[in-house]
Amino acid sequence: MTAGALHLVVPDQARAVDFLATLSPIEYDRRRDALADVLSCRVSSLDTEVAQRRPQAAAQDGGQGRAFTITEPEPWPHPVDGAALLDELASVFRRFVVLPDHGDTIAALWALHSYAFDRGHITPILVIDSPEKGCGKTTLRDVLAQLVRSALSTDGISSAAVFRIIEKWRPTLLLDDFDSWGRENEELRGVLNTGYRKGGAYVRCVGDDSEPRGFLTFAPKCINLIGRLHPTLHDRAVTITMRRKLRGEAVESLHGFDGEELRRKCARLVQDNGHHIEVGNPAMPQGLFNRQADNWRPLLVLAEIAGGQWPEKARRAALAAVNSNTDNESLGVALLADIREIFGARSADRLPTDMLIRHLVAIEEKPWGDLRGNPIDSRSLARLLRPFGILPGTIRIGEKTVKGYHLDRFEDAFGRYLASESVTTSQPCKTSHFLENSSVTRSTPVTDRNAENALKNGHCDAVTDTDPFPPEEGDPGPFGDAVAVRPRKVAM
């Protein structure tokens, strides 16, 4: 081999030069001296080889759009203190963005996770949402782009581009303004969903013979949007809900900031702690379970490795994020929670459908009074409860029968989807406690046919039925009669 040219015959050398050919001029200039020394060649010779490869790459391009590459950060040359690194990451977020409580903690942990995602089995989506525009979501995205591994920021992308890019480069996808172009895209949602677990793949038929091929989709993803994300994606996410800054809340401009040193430190920390990340199993704070625990486990592992105050900070952030954002529940789970409250407040073991609907609509802070433009009705109530195996039936109210729901039909769903808390009636004789005399029957005091046996057994006495959700005078009851608002004594 002559001194004036570099003829690459070693595969590692060839890959190194091919890699350098993909770098931007600035990135290449920074690395060329070190690699020339490793390859024992002159820098000018390396420049020649890299220049020869760049036209080849351009010739293979189809000519449409602009070719781009995604590069890995070079690890920092010295060991890194994990707690100090997370402190520095969090301070950068606070420096440029007005964040809600614990927002800097969540953002710092997720940024570090983008380097460690392939050491674990799950990569949670980072959702950055807000009720309105102008809340700093894009600024937070831009800060993340300076800190995460191999960032690819876009304001629009097709599902085909997503799975092909992830298969080729496995970048950290930063998807901005998702509400305007991606929220209703079912195919794109399917691609993003498959990338939640390691090994997730999207299968497509490709080529002239339509051969089925799997494209790996496991990679970190951040989604910015106004409003709520689709439940299937939100269920796989940790969330930072942004808000507009006040006049007195000042932050610095991001212009000129370069996060290269922090990126390299993140890469080094993960490189040195790969095994601990793979086997880490941190204790979950009480209140995190199922999918919520899965989402937070990769972040809590990193907090445990970092040490210092970060394990406790991460747990506080996890609990606050989960507990403060009840609106992130699916509509069905939110409905179950409100129905449980209604049963508990009435000390009832059954409720007529009309009464249950009236109480739901009366909860002003919930959507039941305006569900897609109309109040919830018997059909929409049944539709929302059907996936939980809960169906309406015929129930007896005094001497009449109406359509309604039995409490025992809900117990399985309450136990599976809501925090542990049972609903019980306050007296052994349940029948007397679901009566809302002012709205369920037009007759005067109702005598239960089994009252004599109940008295003999000593289980029940006369009770006064009071409604914790009292109707207004003149409201129609389940049978169309006007309600007389007064409690009545039920003779047992």
PDB file of N, CA, C and O in Angstrom, residues 324-371:
ATOM      1  N   SER A 324     -52.258  12.515  39.054  1.00  0.00           N
ATOM      2  CA  SER A 324     -52.785  13.846  38.749  1.00  0.00           C
ATOM      3  C   SER A 324     -53.534  13.900  37.438  1.00  0.00           C
ATOM      4  O   SER A 324     -54.289  14.829  37.193  1.00  0.00           O
ATOM      5  N   ASN A 325     -53.335  12.912  36.579  1.00  0.00           N
ATOM      6  CA  ASN A 325     -53.925  12.969  35.250  1.00  0.00           C
ATOM      7  C   ASN A 325     -54.987  11.909  35.098  1.00  0.00           C
ATOM      8  O   ASN A 325     -54.855  10.972  34.340  1.00  0.00           O
ATOM      9  N   THR A 326     -56.075  12.047  35.859  1.00  0.00           N
ATOM     10  CA  THR A 326     -57.149  11.050  35.801  1.00  0.00           C
ATOM     11  C   THR A 326     -57.833  11.053  34.457  1.00  0.00           C
ATOM     12  O   THR A 326     -58.471  10.081  34.077  1.00  0.00           O
ATOM     13  N   ASP A 327     -57.719  12.148  33.706  1.00  0.00           N
ATOM     14  CA  ASP A 327     -58.363  12.209  32.400  1.00  0.00           C
ATOM     15  C   ASP A 327     -57.712  11.273  31.393  1.00  0.00           C
ATOM     16  O   ASP A 327     -58.249  11.036  30.325  1.00  0.00           O
ATOM     17  N   ASN A 328     -56.541  10.726  31.750  1.00  0.00           N
ATOM     18  CA  ASN A 328     -55.874   9.795  30.856  1.00  0.00           C
ATOM     19  C   ASN A 328     -56.517   8.416  30.861  1.00  0.00           C
ATOM     20  O   ASN A 328     -56.151   7.550  30.091  1.00  0.00           O
ATOM     21  N   GLU A 329     -57.465   8.193  31.782  1.00  0.00           N
ATOM     22  CA  GLU A 329     -58.154   6.917  31.800  1.00  0.00           C
ATOM     23  C   GLU A 329     -58.981   6.769  30.528  1.00  0.00           C
ATOM     24  O   GLU A 329     -59.397   7.747  29.912  1.00  0.00           O
ATOM     25  N   SER A 330     -59.231   5.547  30.148  1.00  0.00           N
ATOM     26  CA  SER A 330     -60.179   5.341  29.066  1.00  0.00           C
ATOM     27  C   SER A 330     -61.554   5.767  29.544  1.00  0.00           C
ATOM     28  O   SER A 330     -61.838   5.828  30.745  1.00  0.00           O
ATOM     29  N   LEU A 331     -62.431   6.064  28.596  1.00  0.00           N
ATOM     30  CA  LEU A 331     -63.783   6.499  28.943  1.00  0.00           C
ATOM     31  C   LEU A 331     -64.504   5.429  29.751  1.00  0.00           C
ATOM     32  O   LEU A 331     -65.241   5.734  30.694  1.00  0.00           O
ATOM     33  N   GLY A 332     -64.262   4.164  29.403  1.00  0.00           N
ATOM     34  CA  GLY A 332     -64.929   3.083  30.129  1.00  0.00           C
ATOM     35  C   GLY A 332     -64.506   2.984  31.574  1.00  0.00           C
ATOM     36  O   GLY A 332     -65.330   2.793  32.473  1.00  0.00           O
ATOM     37  N   VAL A 333     -63.194   3.125  31.839  1.00  0.00           N
ATOM     38  CA  VAL A 333     -62.699   3.056  33.213  1.00  0.00           C
ATOM     39  C   VAL A 333     -63.198   4.252  34.017  1.00  0.00           C
ATOM     40  O   VAL A 333     -63.577   4.123  35.188  1.00  0.00           O
ATOM     41  N   ALA A 334     -63.225   5.442  33.396  1.00  0.00           N
ATOM     42  CA  ALA A 334     -63.761   6.612  34.084  1.00  0.00           C
ATOM     43  C   ALA A 334     -65.232   6.409  34.437  1.00  0.00           C
ATOM     44  O   ALA A 334     -65.693   6.802  35.520  1.00  0.00           O
ATOM     45  N   LEU A 335     -65.978   5.775  33.544  1.00  0.00           N
ATOM     46  CA  LEU A 335     -67.391   5.495  33.814  1.00  0.00           C
ATOM     47  C   LEU A 335     -67.532   4.520  34.972  1.00  0.00           C
ATOM     48  O   LEU A 335     -68.387   4.708  35.856  1.00  0.00           O
ATOM     49  N   LEU A 336     -66.718   3.487  35.012  1.00  0.00           N
ATOM     50  CA  LEU A 336     -66.763   2.542  36.130  1.00  0.00           C
ATOM     51  C   LEU A 336     -66.525   3.249  37.459  1.00  0.00           C
ATOM     52  O   LEU A 336     -67.216   2.981  38.454  1.00  0.00           O
ATOM     53  N   ALA A 337     -65.546   4.148  37.481  1.00  0.00           N
ATOM     54  CA  ALA A 337     -65.229   4.853  38.731  1.00  0.00           C
ATOM     55  C   ALA A 337     -66.406   5.683  39.209  1.00  0.00           C
ATOM     56  O   ALA A 337     -66.737   5.694  40.410  1.00  0.00           O
ATOM     57  N   ASP A 338     -67.080   6.378  38.291  1.00  0.00           N
ATOM     58  CA  ASP A 338     -68.212   7.210  38.698  1.00  0.00           C
ATOM     59  C   ASP A 338     -69.407   6.360  39.121  1.00  0.00           C
ATOM     60  O   ASP A 338     -70.126   6.715  40.066  1.00  0.00           O
ATOM     61  N   ILE A 339     -69.620   5.245  38.449  1.00  0.00           N
ATOM     62  CA  ILE A 339     -70.734   4.369  38.840  1.00  0.00           C
ATOM     63  C   ILE A 339     -70.480   3.777  40.224  1.00  0.00           C
ATOM     64  O   ILE A 339     -71.397   3.653  41.043  1.00  0.00           O
ATOM     65  N   ARG A 340     -69.238   3.432  40.507  1.00  0.00           N
ATOM     66  CA  ARG A 340     -68.930   2.924  41.844  1.00  0.00           C
ATOM     67  C   ARG A 340     -69.234   3.970  42.904  1.00  0.00           C
ATOM     68  O   ARG A 340     -69.784   3.649  43.970  1.00  0.00           O
ATOM     69  N   GLU A 341     -68.908   5.225  42.624  1.00  0.00           N
ATOM     70  CA  GLU A 341     -69.208   6.292  43.572  1.00  0.00           C
ATOM     71  C   GLU A 341     -70.718   6.424  43.785  1.00  0.00           C
ATOM     72  O   GLU A 341     -71.183   6.644  44.906  1.00  0.00           O
ATOM     73  N   ILE A 342     -71.478   6.305  42.716  1.00  0.00           N
ATOM     74  CA  ILE A 342     -72.934   6.453  42.824  1.00  0.00           C
ATOM     75  C   ILE A 342     -73.534   5.310  43.641  1.00  0.00           C
ATOM     76  O   ILE A 342     -74.361   5.523  44.535  1.00  0.00           O
ATOM     77  N   PHE A 343     -73.116   4.084  43.355  1.00  0.00           N
ATOM     78  CA  PHE A 343     -73.602   2.957  44.151  1.00  0.00           C
ATOM     79  C   PHE A 343     -73.245   3.139  45.624  1.00  0.00           C
ATOM     80  O   PHE A 343     -74.057   2.890  46.515  1.00  0.00           O
ATOM     81  N   GLY A 344     -72.010   3.558  45.888  1.00  0.00           N
ATOM     82  CA  GLY A 344     -71.583   3.729  47.265  1.00  0.00           C
ATOM     83  C   GLY A 344     -72.349   4.824  47.973  1.00  0.00           C
ATOM     84  O   GLY A 344     -72.748   4.678  49.132  1.00  0.00           O
ATOM     85  N   ALA A 345     -72.562   5.945  47.304  1.00  0.00           N
ATOM     86  CA  ALA A 345     -73.276   7.056  47.930  1.00  0.00           C
ATOM     87  C   ALA A 345     -74.725   6.701  48.227  1.00  0.00           C
ATOM     88  O   ALA A 345     -75.302   7.168  49.216  1.00  0.00           O
ATOM     89  N   ARG A 346     -75.337   5.864  47.402  1.00  0.00           N
ATOM     90  CA  ARG A 346     -76.739   5.480  47.604  1.00  0.00           C
ATOM     91  C   ARG A 346     -76.889   4.246  48.476  1.00  0.00           C
ATOM     92  O   ARG A 346     -78.006   3.852  48.801  1.00  0.00           O
ATOM     93  N   SER A 347     -75.768   3.614  48.836  1.00  0.00           N
ATOM     94  CA  SER A 347     -75.828   2.362  49.596  1.00  0.00           C
ATOM     95  C   SER A 347     -76.815   1.396  48.954  1.00  0.00           C
ATOM     96  O   SER A 347     -77.697   0.828  49.609  1.00  0.00           O
ATOM     97  N   ALA A 348     -76.696   1.246  47.642  1.00  0.00           N
ATOM     98  CA  ALA A 348     -77.661   0.457  46.871  1.00  0.00           C
ATOM     99  C   ALA A 348     -77.015  -0.803  46.331  1.00  0.00           C
ATOM    100  O   ALA A 348     -75.803  -0.862  46.128  1.00  0.00           O
ATOM    101  N   ASP A 349     -77.840  -1.822  46.081  1.00  0.00           N
ATOM    102  CA  ASP A 349     -77.345  -3.021  45.415  1.00  0.00           C
ATOM    103  C   ASP A 349     -77.894  -3.124  44.001  1.00  0.00           C
ATOM    104  O   ASP A 349     -77.576  -4.055  43.276  1.00  0.00           O
ATOM    105  N   ARG A 350     -78.728  -2.161  43.594  1.00  0.00           N
ATOM    106  CA  ARG A 350     -79.230  -2.083  42.228  1.00  0.00           C
ATOM    107  C   ARG A 350     -79.732  -0.666  41.983  1.00  0.00           C
ATOM    108  O   ARG A 350     -80.143   0.028  42.918  1.00  0.00           O
ATOM    109  N   LEU A 351     -79.681  -0.241  40.719  1.00  0.00           N
ATOM    110  CA  LEU A 351     -80.130   1.098  40.368  1.00  0.00           C
ATOM    111  C   LEU A 351     -80.833   1.064  39.017  1.00  0.00           C
ATOM    112  O   LEU A 351     -80.341   0.426  38.079  1.00  0.00           O
ATOM    113  N   PRO A 352     -81.977   1.743  38.890  1.00  0.00           N
ATOM    114  CA  PRO A 352     -82.613   1.864  37.578  1.00  0.00           C
ATOM    115  C   PRO A 352     -81.719   2.615  36.606  1.00  0.00           C
ATOM    116  O   PRO A 352     -80.972   3.520  36.997  1.00  0.00           O
ATOM    117  N   THR A 353     -81.801   2.268  35.347  1.00  0.00           N
ATOM    118  CA  THR A 353     -80.963   2.914  34.338  1.00  0.00           C
ATOM    119  C   THR A 353     -81.182   4.419  34.311  1.00  0.00           C
ATOM    120  O   THR A 353     -80.224   5.199  34.256  1.00  0.00           O
ATOM    121  N   ASP A 354     -82.447   4.858  34.347  1.00  0.00           N
ATOM    122  CA  ASP A 354     -82.732   6.288  34.286  1.00  0.00           C
ATOM    123  C   ASP A 354     -82.119   7.030  35.471  1.00  0.00           C
ATOM    124  O   ASP A 354     -81.606   8.143  35.327  1.00  0.00           O
ATOM    125  N   MET A 355     -82.180   6.430  36.652  1.00  0.00           N
ATOM    126  CA  MET A 355     -81.603   7.076  37.827  1.00  0.00           C
ATOM    127  C   MET A 355     -80.080   7.154  37.699  1.00  0.00           C
ATOM    128  O   MET A 355     -79.469   8.188  38.011  1.00  0.00           O
ATOM    129  N   LEU A 356     -79.447   6.077  37.233  1.00  0.00           N
ATOM    130  CA  LEU A 356     -77.998   6.051  37.073  1.00  0.00           C
ATOM    131  C   LEU A 356     -77.563   7.120  36.076  1.00  0.00           C
ATOM    132  O   LEU A 356     -76.584   7.848  36.302  1.00  0.00           O
ATOM    133  N   ILE A 357     -78.297   7.262  34.985  1.00  0.00           N
ATOM    134  CA  ILE A 357     -77.966   8.269  33.978  1.00  0.00           C
ATOM    135  C   ILE A 357     -78.100   9.673  34.563  1.00  0.00           C
ATOM    136  O   ILE A 357     -77.249  10.549  34.334  1.00  0.00           O
ATOM    137  N   ARG A 358     -79.174   9.911  35.333  1.00  0.00           N
ATOM    138  CA  ARG A 358     -79.378  11.237  35.909  1.00  0.00           C
ATOM    139  C   ARG A 358     -78.228  11.620  36.832  1.00  0.00           C
ATOM    140  O   ARG A 358     -77.748  12.753  36.826  1.00  0.00           O
ATOM    141  N   HIS A 359     -77.760  10.686  37.632  1.00  0.00           N
ATOM    142  CA  HIS A 359     -76.656  10.971  38.542  1.00  0.00           C
ATOM    143  C   HIS A 359     -75.348  11.191  37.779  1.00  0.00           C
ATOM    144  O   HIS A 359     -74.524  12.031  38.165  1.00  0.00           O
ATOM    145  N   LEU A 360     -75.125  10.432  36.696  1.00  0.00           N
ATOM    146  CA  LEU A 360     -73.913  10.626  35.897  1.00  0.00           C
ATOM    147  C   LEU A 360     -73.896  12.013  35.255  1.00  0.00           C
ATOM    148  O   LEU A 360     -72.882  12.718  35.289  1.00  0.00           O
ATOM    149  N   VAL A 361     -75.013  12.406  34.672  1.00  0.00           N
ATOM    150  CA  VAL A 361     -75.088  13.706  34.011  1.00  0.00           C
ATOM    151  C   VAL A 361     -74.893  14.839  35.010  1.00  0.00           C
ATOM    152  O   VAL A 361     -74.384  15.910  34.663  1.00  0.00           O
ATOM    153  N   ALA A 362     -75.252  14.619  36.280  1.00  0.00           N
ATOM    154  CA  ALA A 362     -75.135  15.668  37.301  1.00  0.00           C
ATOM    155  C   ALA A 362     -73.694  15.926  37.712  1.00  0.00           C
ATOM    156  O   ALA A 362     -73.418  16.923  38.380  1.00  0.00           O
ATOM    157  N   ILE A 363     -72.749  15.057  37.336  1.00  0.00           N
ATOM    158  CA  ILE A 363     -71.336  15.259  37.682  1.00  0.00           C
ATOM    159  C   ILE A 363     -70.751  16.248  36.682  1.00  0.00           C
ATOM    160  O   ILE A 363     -70.382  15.885  35.562  1.00  0.00           O
ATOM    161  N   GLU A 364     -70.635  17.494  37.064  1.00  0.00           N
ATOM    162  CA  GLU A 364     -70.320  18.568  36.121  1.00  0.00           C
ATOM    163  C   GLU A 364     -68.934  18.430  35.501  1.00  0.00           C
ATOM    164  O   GLU A 364     -68.727  18.802  34.349  1.00  0.00           O
ATOM    165  N   GLU A 365     -67.950  17.927  36.260  1.00  0.00           N
ATOM    166  CA  GLU A 365     -66.582  17.902  35.747  1.00  0.00           C
ATOM    167  C   GLU A 365     -66.313  16.695  34.850  1.00  0.00           C
ATOM    168  O   GLU A 365     -65.200  16.530  34.357  1.00  0.00           O
ATOM    169  N   LYS A 366     -67.313  15.838  34.634  1.00  0.00           N
ATOM    170  CA  LYS A 366     -67.145  14.659  33.801  1.00  0.00           C
ATOM    171  C   LYS A 366     -67.901  14.821  32.484  1.00  0.00           C
ATOM    172  O   LYS A 366     -68.770  15.684  32.356  1.00  0.00           O
ATOM    173  N   PRO A 367     -67.620  13.994  31.475  1.00  0.00           N
ATOM    174  CA  PRO A 367     -68.175  14.228  30.130  1.00  0.00           C
ATOM    175  C   PRO A 367     -69.575  13.681  29.908  1.00  0.00           C
ATOM    176  O   PRO A 367     -70.086  13.778  28.784  1.00  0.00           O
ATOM    177  N   TRP A 368     -70.215  13.137  30.936  1.00  0.00           N
ATOM    178  CA  TRP A 368     -71.462  12.395  30.699  1.00  0.00           C
ATOM    179  C   TRP A 368     -72.613  13.298  30.259  1.00  0.00           C
ATOM    180  O   TRP A 368     -73.554  12.814  29.615  1.00  0.00           O
ATOM    181  N   GLY A 369     -72.558  14.585  30.576  1.00  0.00           N
ATOM    182  CA  GLY A 369     -73.605  15.496  30.119  1.00  0.00           C
ATOM    183  C   GLY A 369     -73.420  15.948  28.682  1.00  0.00           C
ATOM    184  O   GLY A 369     -74.332  16.534  28.086  1.00  0.00           O
ATOM    185  N   ASP A 370     -72.259  15.705  28.112  1.00  0.00           N
ATOM    186  CA  ASP A 370     -71.984  16.113  26.733  1.00  0.00           C
ATOM    187  C   ASP A 370     -71.041  15.090  26.122  1.00  0.00           C
ATOM    188  O   ASP A 370     -69.860  15.340  25.904  1.00  0.00           O
ATOM    189  N   LEU A 371     -71.573  13.929  25.833  1.00  0.00           N
ATOM    190  CA  LEU A 371     -70.791  12.828  25.284  1.00  0.00           C
ATOM    191  C   LEU A 371     -70.962  12.837  23.772  1.00  0.00           C
ATOM    192  O   LEU A 371     -71.983  12.422  23.248  1.00  0.00           O
TER     193      LEU A 371
END
